[in-house]
């Protein structure tokens, strides 16, 4: 889920493979957008959404009770929590990793008993071999959500993203056991090129952080 700050607080964005679903209150859907209106007391299932997504890559779910509709949708499948970071160095460069053929940001799943803020910093440290004590967490950027299959069931993954700063001298190194082949500091002017093939959630994090259009 990514909070869309151009609207009121009750707007959510969920990615399903290469498709995007927005959950918005009545009156906030764009003209001509493929949409699904949900009446008060009605729920929306993954099956119904997938039927709609056969014909479009973008779908807007509309309801006057959108918080309730989205809450029921979120509760309808297992939730996986993860944390990640958008890390800057003293020169303003951003830390990016290359995994599975795409430029990405370091992130990973929450461990039992761990706070999500701790998870985000730990995952950055582990995936890029940076000393944990040299990473400083700042404000939260956004939550992103996407759905994917594990076996024959759908799950919903929420990743909480935080700004971080790194002032250490250790150069990043990729955690190859996690499929990461590169971990690099990227200059601001190089970010658009790196994002051209990135996941939509990663593009949204950069956009929410004010680092891309």
PDB file of C-alpha atoms in Angstrom:
ATOM      1  CA  UNK A   1       0.000   0.000   0.000  1.00  0.00           C
ATOM      2  CA  UNK A   2       1.372   3.343  -0.791  1.00  0.00           C
ATOM      3  CA  UNK A   3      -0.293   6.380   0.673  1.00  0.00           C
ATOM      4  CA  UNK A   4      -1.090   8.852  -2.102  1.00  0.00           C
ATOM      5  CA  UNK A   5      -0.558  12.282  -0.547  1.00  0.00           C
ATOM      6  CA  UNK A   6      -2.387  14.090  -3.341  1.00  0.00           C
ATOM      7  CA  UNK A   7      -5.641  12.732  -1.912  1.00  0.00           C
ATOM      8  CA  UNK A   8      -6.992  12.399   1.602  1.00  0.00           C
ATOM      9  CA  UNK A   9      -5.592   9.806   3.959  1.00  0.00           C
ATOM     10  CA  UNK A  10      -7.882   6.948   2.868  1.00  0.00           C
ATOM     11  CA  UNK A  11      -6.203   6.150  -0.469  1.00  0.00           C
ATOM     12  CA  UNK A  12      -4.229   2.934  -0.879  1.00  0.00           C
ATOM     13  CA  UNK A  13      -2.272   1.370  -3.726  1.00  0.00           C
ATOM     14  CA  UNK A  14      -1.675  -2.371  -4.098  1.00  0.00           C
ATOM     15  CA  UNK A  15       0.340  -4.081  -6.828  1.00  0.00           C
ATOM     16  CA  UNK A  16      -0.615  -7.514  -8.162  1.00  0.00           C
ATOM     17  CA  UNK A  17       2.141  -8.715 -10.494  1.00  0.00           C
ATOM     18  CA  UNK A  18       2.229  -5.998 -13.191  1.00  0.00           C
ATOM     19  CA  UNK A  19      -1.160  -4.540 -12.322  1.00  0.00           C
ATOM     20  CA  UNK A  20      -2.118  -1.795  -9.885  1.00  0.00           C
ATOM     21  CA  UNK A  21      -5.234  -1.515  -7.729  1.00  0.00           C
ATOM     22  CA  UNK A  22      -6.117   1.738  -5.988  1.00  0.00           C
ATOM     23  CA  UNK A  23      -8.603   1.835  -3.116  1.00  0.00           C
ATOM     24  CA  UNK A  24     -10.128   5.319  -3.000  1.00  0.00           C
ATOM     25  CA  UNK A  25     -13.134   7.092  -1.455  1.00  0.00           C
ATOM     26  CA  UNK A  26     -16.024   8.089  -3.655  1.00  0.00           C
ATOM     27  CA  UNK A  27     -15.259  11.201  -5.656  1.00  0.00           C
ATOM     28  CA  UNK A  28     -11.536  10.544  -6.010  1.00  0.00           C
ATOM     29  CA  UNK A  29     -11.462   8.260  -9.055  1.00  0.00           C
ATOM     30  CA  UNK A  30     -10.155   9.729 -12.294  1.00  0.00           C
ATOM     31  CA  UNK A  31     -12.458  10.147 -15.252  1.00  0.00           C
ATOM     32  CA  UNK A  32     -12.539   7.115 -17.512  1.00  0.00           C
ATOM     33  CA  UNK A  33     -10.544   4.866 -15.164  1.00  0.00           C
ATOM     34  CA  UNK A  34     -11.633   1.211 -14.993  1.00  0.00           C
ATOM     35  CA  UNK A  35     -13.341   0.962 -11.626  1.00  0.00           C
ATOM     36  CA  UNK A  36     -15.222  -1.285  -9.238  1.00  0.00           C
ATOM     37  CA  UNK A  37     -17.810   0.323  -6.971  1.00  0.00           C
ATOM     38  CA  UNK A  38     -18.293  -1.390  -3.605  1.00  0.00           C
ATOM     39  CA  UNK A  39     -21.483  -0.671  -1.680  1.00  0.00           C
ATOM     40  CA  UNK A  40     -21.486  -0.215   2.132  1.00  0.00           C
ATOM     41  CA  UNK A  41     -21.377  -3.643   3.790  1.00  0.00           C
ATOM     42  CA  UNK A  42     -20.083  -5.308   0.637  1.00  0.00           C
ATOM     43  CA  UNK A  43     -16.614  -6.863   0.523  1.00  0.00           C
ATOM     44  CA  UNK A  44     -14.196  -7.256  -2.350  1.00  0.00           C
ATOM     45  CA  UNK A  45     -12.430 -10.569  -2.914  1.00  0.00           C
ATOM     46  CA  UNK A  46      -9.160 -11.332  -4.660  1.00  0.00           C
ATOM     47  CA  UNK A  47     -11.127 -13.477  -7.112  1.00  0.00           C
ATOM     48  CA  UNK A  48     -13.311 -10.546  -8.101  1.00  0.00           C
ATOM     49  CA  UNK A  49     -10.295  -8.268  -8.508  1.00  0.00           C
ATOM     50  CA  UNK A  50      -8.452 -10.803 -10.650  1.00  0.00           C
ATOM     51  CA  UNK A  51     -11.471 -11.087 -12.917  1.00  0.00           C
ATOM     52  CA  UNK A  52     -11.389  -7.321 -13.461  1.00  0.00           C
ATOM     53  CA  UNK A  53      -7.613  -7.291 -13.973  1.00  0.00           C
ATOM     54  CA  UNK A  54      -7.955  -9.628 -16.950  1.00  0.00           C
ATOM     55  CA  UNK A  55      -8.985  -6.587 -18.974  1.00  0.00           C
ATOM     56  CA  UNK A  56      -6.869  -3.781 -17.508  1.00  0.00           C
ATOM     57  CA  UNK A  57      -3.563  -3.093 -15.773  1.00  0.00           C
ATOM     58  CA  UNK A  58      -5.083  -0.388 -13.564  1.00  0.00           C
ATOM     59  CA  UNK A  59      -8.207  -0.728 -11.451  1.00  0.00           C
ATOM     60  CA  UNK A  60      -9.774   1.675  -8.975  1.00  0.00           C
ATOM     61  CA  UNK A  61     -11.914   0.300  -6.145  1.00  0.00           C
ATOM     62  CA  UNK A  62     -14.372   2.958  -4.956  1.00  0.00           C
ATOM     63  CA  UNK A  63     -16.443   3.060  -1.778  1.00  0.00           C
ATOM     64  CA  UNK A  64     -17.720   5.594   0.719  1.00  0.00           C
ATOM     65  CA  UNK A  65     -16.377   3.191   3.372  1.00  0.00           C
ATOM     66  CA  UNK A  66     -13.006   2.599   1.730  1.00  0.00           C
ATOM     67  CA  UNK A  67     -11.129   2.112   5.014  1.00  0.00           C
ATOM     68  CA  UNK A  68     -13.440  -0.758   5.908  1.00  0.00           C
ATOM     69  CA  UNK A  69     -13.300  -2.236   2.400  1.00  0.00           C
ATOM     70  CA  UNK A  70      -9.528  -2.112   2.336  1.00  0.00           C
ATOM     71  CA  UNK A  71      -9.282  -3.491   5.868  1.00  0.00           C
ATOM     72  CA  UNK A  72     -11.389  -6.507   4.926  1.00  0.00           C
ATOM     73  CA  UNK A  73      -9.337  -7.055   1.783  1.00  0.00           C
ATOM     74  CA  UNK A  74      -6.123  -6.939   3.823  1.00  0.00           C
ATOM     75  CA  UNK A  75      -7.530  -9.397   6.363  1.00  0.00           C
ATOM     76  CA  UNK A  76      -8.642 -11.840   3.662  1.00  0.00           C
ATOM     77  CA  UNK A  77      -5.153 -13.296   3.152  1.00  0.00           C
ATOM     78  CA  UNK A  78      -1.960 -13.866   5.146  1.00  0.00           C
ATOM     79  CA  UNK A  79       0.065 -10.710   5.760  1.00  0.00           C
ATOM     80  CA  UNK A  80       3.860 -10.735   5.450  1.00  0.00           C
ATOM     81  CA  UNK A  81       5.679  -7.830   7.096  1.00  0.00           C
ATOM     82  CA  UNK A  82       8.973  -6.492   5.755  1.00  0.00           C
ATOM     83  CA  UNK A  83      11.170  -3.448   6.251  1.00  0.00           C
ATOM     84  CA  UNK A  84      13.628  -1.623   4.019  1.00  0.00           C
ATOM     85  CA  UNK A  85      15.630   1.537   3.646  1.00  0.00           C
ATOM     86  CA  UNK A  86      16.452   4.325   1.260  1.00  0.00           C
ATOM     87  CA  UNK A  87      19.970   5.110   2.454  1.00  0.00           C
ATOM     88  CA  UNK A  88      21.942   8.252   1.606  1.00  0.00           C
ATOM     89  CA  UNK A  89      25.636   8.888   2.173  1.00  0.00           C
ATOM     90  CA  UNK A  90      27.329  12.167   3.073  1.00  0.00           C
ATOM     91  CA  UNK A  91      27.495  13.111  -0.600  1.00  0.00           C
ATOM     92  CA  UNK A  92      23.795  12.566  -1.223  1.00  0.00           C
ATOM     93  CA  UNK A  93      24.213   9.325  -3.157  1.00  0.00           C
ATOM     94  CA  UNK A  94      21.608   6.586  -2.665  1.00  0.00           C
ATOM     95  CA  UNK A  95      22.352   2.931  -1.903  1.00  0.00           C
ATOM     96  CA  UNK A  96      20.846   0.518  -4.457  1.00  0.00           C
ATOM     97  CA  UNK A  97      21.176  -3.215  -5.014  1.00  0.00           C
ATOM     98  CA  UNK A  98      20.866  -5.340  -8.140  1.00  0.00           C
ATOM     99  CA  UNK A  99      18.838  -8.517  -7.653  1.00  0.00           C
ATOM    100  CA  UNK A 100      16.992 -10.796 -10.084  1.00  0.00           C
ATOM    101  CA  UNK A 101      17.793  -8.580 -13.036  1.00  0.00           C
ATOM    102  CA  UNK A 102      16.453  -5.357 -11.498  1.00  0.00           C
ATOM    103  CA  UNK A 103      17.749  -2.424  -9.512  1.00  0.00           C
ATOM    104  CA  UNK A 104      16.154  -2.504  -6.088  1.00  0.00           C
ATOM    105  CA  UNK A 105      16.458  -1.252  -2.509  1.00  0.00           C
ATOM    106  CA  UNK A 106      17.633  -3.376   0.448  1.00  0.00           C
ATOM    107  CA  UNK A 107      14.738  -4.888   2.370  1.00  0.00           C
ATOM    108  CA  UNK A 108      13.668  -8.099   4.088  1.00  0.00           C
ATOM    109  CA  UNK A 109      11.147  -9.878   6.263  1.00  0.00           C
ATOM    110  CA  UNK A 110      10.396  -9.120   9.880  1.00  0.00           C
ATOM    111  CA  UNK A 111      11.759 -11.644  12.371  1.00  0.00           C
ATOM    112  CA  UNK A 112       9.783 -12.850  15.428  1.00  0.00           C
ATOM    113  CA  UNK A 113       9.976 -10.382  18.302  1.00  0.00           C
ATOM    114  CA  UNK A 114      11.534  -7.692  16.137  1.00  0.00           C
ATOM    115  CA  UNK A 115      10.211  -4.151  15.648  1.00  0.00           C
ATOM    116  CA  UNK A 116       9.698  -3.108  12.047  1.00  0.00           C
ATOM    117  CA  UNK A 117      12.120  -0.191  12.435  1.00  0.00           C
ATOM    118  CA  UNK A 118      14.802  -2.588  13.655  1.00  0.00           C
ATOM    119  CA  UNK A 119      14.068  -4.957  10.799  1.00  0.00           C
ATOM    120  CA  UNK A 120      14.571  -2.230   8.191  1.00  0.00           C
ATOM    121  CA  UNK A 121      18.004  -1.241   9.508  1.00  0.00           C
ATOM    122  CA  UNK A 122      19.118  -4.848  10.026  1.00  0.00           C
ATOM    123  CA  UNK A 123      18.176  -5.818   6.482  1.00  0.00           C
ATOM    124  CA  UNK A 124      20.134  -2.896   5.012  1.00  0.00           C
ATOM    125  CA  UNK A 125      23.137  -3.896   7.105  1.00  0.00           C
ATOM    126  CA  UNK A 126      22.921  -7.562   6.108  1.00  0.00           C
ATOM    127  CA  UNK A 127      22.171  -7.149   2.404  1.00  0.00           C
ATOM    128  CA  UNK A 128      24.887  -4.540   1.828  1.00  0.00           C
ATOM    129  CA  UNK A 129      27.484  -5.543   4.477  1.00  0.00           C
ATOM    130  CA  UNK A 130      27.396  -2.138   6.188  1.00  0.00           C
ATOM    131  CA  UNK A 131      28.108  -1.896   9.936  1.00  0.00           C
ATOM    132  CA  UNK A 132      24.811  -1.720  11.812  1.00  0.00           C
ATOM    133  CA  UNK A 133      26.113   0.928  14.205  1.00  0.00           C
ATOM    134  CA  UNK A 134      26.952   3.239  11.295  1.00  0.00           C
ATOM    135  CA  UNK A 135      23.391   3.323   9.960  1.00  0.00           C
ATOM    136  CA  UNK A 136      21.046   6.040  11.245  1.00  0.00           C
ATOM    137  CA  UNK A 137      17.313   5.676  10.693  1.00  0.00           C
ATOM    138  CA  UNK A 138      15.267   8.805  10.029  1.00  0.00           C
ATOM    139  CA  UNK A 139      11.585   9.265   9.212  1.00  0.00           C
ATOM    140  CA  UNK A 140       9.278   6.776   7.561  1.00  0.00           C
ATOM    141  CA  UNK A 141       8.744   7.287   3.837  1.00  0.00           C
ATOM    142  CA  UNK A 142       5.776   5.028   3.065  1.00  0.00           C
ATOM    143  CA  UNK A 143       4.292   1.558   3.222  1.00  0.00           C
ATOM    144  CA  UNK A 144       4.075  -0.367  -0.037  1.00  0.00           C
ATOM    145  CA  UNK A 145       1.906  -3.431  -0.545  1.00  0.00           C
ATOM    146  CA  UNK A 146       1.849  -6.103  -3.196  1.00  0.00           C
ATOM    147  CA  UNK A 147       0.124  -9.455  -3.599  1.00  0.00           C
ATOM    148  CA  UNK A 148       1.747 -12.627  -4.865  1.00  0.00           C
ATOM    149  CA  UNK A 149       1.239 -16.365  -4.754  1.00  0.00           C
ATOM    150  CA  UNK A 150       2.871 -18.849  -2.440  1.00  0.00           C
ATOM    151  CA  UNK A 151       1.834 -22.222  -3.788  1.00  0.00           C
ATOM    152  CA  UNK A 152      -1.895 -22.058  -4.439  1.00  0.00           C
ATOM    153  CA  UNK A 153      -2.716 -19.147  -2.136  1.00  0.00           C
ATOM    154  CA  UNK A 154      -2.350 -15.408  -2.327  1.00  0.00           C
ATOM    155  CA  UNK A 155      -0.461 -13.451   0.310  1.00  0.00           C
ATOM    156  CA  UNK A 156      -0.168  -9.729   0.923  1.00  0.00           C
ATOM    157  CA  UNK A 157       3.240  -8.242   1.685  1.00  0.00           C
ATOM    158  CA  UNK A 158       3.588  -4.882   3.415  1.00  0.00           C
ATOM    159  CA  UNK A 159       7.006  -3.262   3.304  1.00  0.00           C
ATOM    160  CA  UNK A 160       7.668  -0.304   5.595  1.00  0.00           C
ATOM    161  CA  UNK A 161      10.304   2.039   4.146  1.00  0.00           C
ATOM    162  CA  UNK A 162      12.530   4.445   6.087  1.00  0.00           C
ATOM    163  CA  UNK A 163      15.047   7.103   5.216  1.00  0.00           C
ATOM    164  CA  UNK A 164      18.503   6.243   6.521  1.00  0.00           C
ATOM    165  CA  UNK A 165      21.922   7.875   6.610  1.00  0.00           C
ATOM    166  CA  UNK A 166      25.320   6.233   6.436  1.00  0.00           C
ATOM    167  CA  UNK A 167      28.500   8.063   7.426  1.00  0.00           C
ATOM    168  CA  UNK A 168      30.872   5.107   7.688  1.00  0.00           C
ATOM    169  CA  UNK A 169      33.899   4.250   5.568  1.00  0.00           C
ATOM    170  CA  UNK A 170      33.042   0.629   4.698  1.00  0.00           C
ATOM    171  CA  UNK A 171      32.078   0.157   1.050  1.00  0.00           C
ATOM    172  CA  UNK A 172      28.844  -1.784   0.432  1.00  0.00           C
ATOM    173  CA  UNK A 173      29.108  -5.410  -0.674  1.00  0.00           C
ATOM    174  CA  UNK A 174      26.229  -7.536  -2.001  1.00  0.00           C
ATOM    175  CA  UNK A 175      24.805 -10.399   0.066  1.00  0.00           C
ATOM    176  CA  UNK A 176      25.152 -12.971  -2.698  1.00  0.00           C
ATOM    177  CA  UNK A 177      23.307 -15.728  -0.792  1.00  0.00           C
ATOM    178  CA  UNK A 178      20.184 -13.561  -1.174  1.00  0.00           C
ATOM    179  CA  UNK A 179      20.645 -13.307  -4.934  1.00  0.00           C
ATOM    180  CA  UNK A 180      22.144  -9.803  -4.797  1.00  0.00           C
ATOM    181  CA  UNK A 181      24.956  -9.300  -7.300  1.00  0.00           C
ATOM    182  CA  UNK A 182      25.699  -5.589  -6.858  1.00  0.00           C
ATOM    183  CA  UNK A 183      25.401  -3.026  -4.047  1.00  0.00           C
ATOM    184  CA  UNK A 184      26.369   0.486  -5.076  1.00  0.00           C
ATOM    185  CA  UNK A 185      26.091   4.161  -4.206  1.00  0.00           C
ATOM    186  CA  UNK A 186      24.129   5.839  -6.986  1.00  0.00           C
ATOM    187  CA  UNK A 187      24.408   9.556  -7.796  1.00  0.00           C
ATOM    188  CA  UNK A 188      21.121  11.483  -7.961  1.00  0.00           C
ATOM    189  CA  UNK A 189      21.438  12.082 -11.699  1.00  0.00           C
ATOM    190  CA  UNK A 190      21.759   8.334 -12.301  1.00  0.00           C
ATOM    191  CA  UNK A 191      18.591   7.400 -10.414  1.00  0.00           C
ATOM    192  CA  UNK A 192      16.108   7.757 -13.340  1.00  0.00           C
ATOM    193  CA  UNK A 193      18.083   5.284 -15.453  1.00  0.00           C
ATOM    194  CA  UNK A 194      18.279   2.788 -12.581  1.00  0.00           C
ATOM    195  CA  UNK A 195      14.532   3.057 -11.972  1.00  0.00           C
ATOM    196  CA  UNK A 196      13.531   2.459 -15.589  1.00  0.00           C
ATOM    197  CA  UNK A 197      13.245  -1.300 -15.049  1.00  0.00           C
ATOM    198  CA  UNK A 198      12.655  -1.312 -11.286  1.00  0.00           C
ATOM    199  CA  UNK A 199       9.582  -2.678  -9.540  1.00  0.00           C
ATOM    200  CA  UNK A 200       6.686  -0.217  -9.310  1.00  0.00           C
ATOM    201  CA  UNK A 201       6.885  -0.267  -5.515  1.00  0.00           C
ATOM    202  CA  UNK A 202      10.528   0.875  -5.655  1.00  0.00           C
ATOM    203  CA  UNK A 203       9.638   3.690  -8.043  1.00  0.00           C
ATOM    204  CA  UNK A 204       6.906   4.751  -5.634  1.00  0.00           C
ATOM    205  CA  UNK A 205       9.344   4.857  -2.705  1.00  0.00           C
ATOM    206  CA  UNK A 206      11.677   7.164  -4.623  1.00  0.00           C
ATOM    207  CA  UNK A 207       8.724   9.326  -5.671  1.00  0.00           C
ATOM    208  CA  UNK A 208       7.426   9.609  -2.105  1.00  0.00           C
ATOM    209  CA  UNK A 209      10.935  10.468  -0.916  1.00  0.00           C
ATOM    210  CA  UNK A 210      11.095  13.311  -3.442  1.00  0.00           C
ATOM    211  CA  UNK A 211      13.919  11.715  -5.441  1.00  0.00           C
ATOM    212  CA  UNK A 212      12.050  11.090  -8.700  1.00  0.00           C
ATOM    213  CA  UNK A 213       9.079  12.419 -10.656  1.00  0.00           C
TER     214      UNK A 213
END
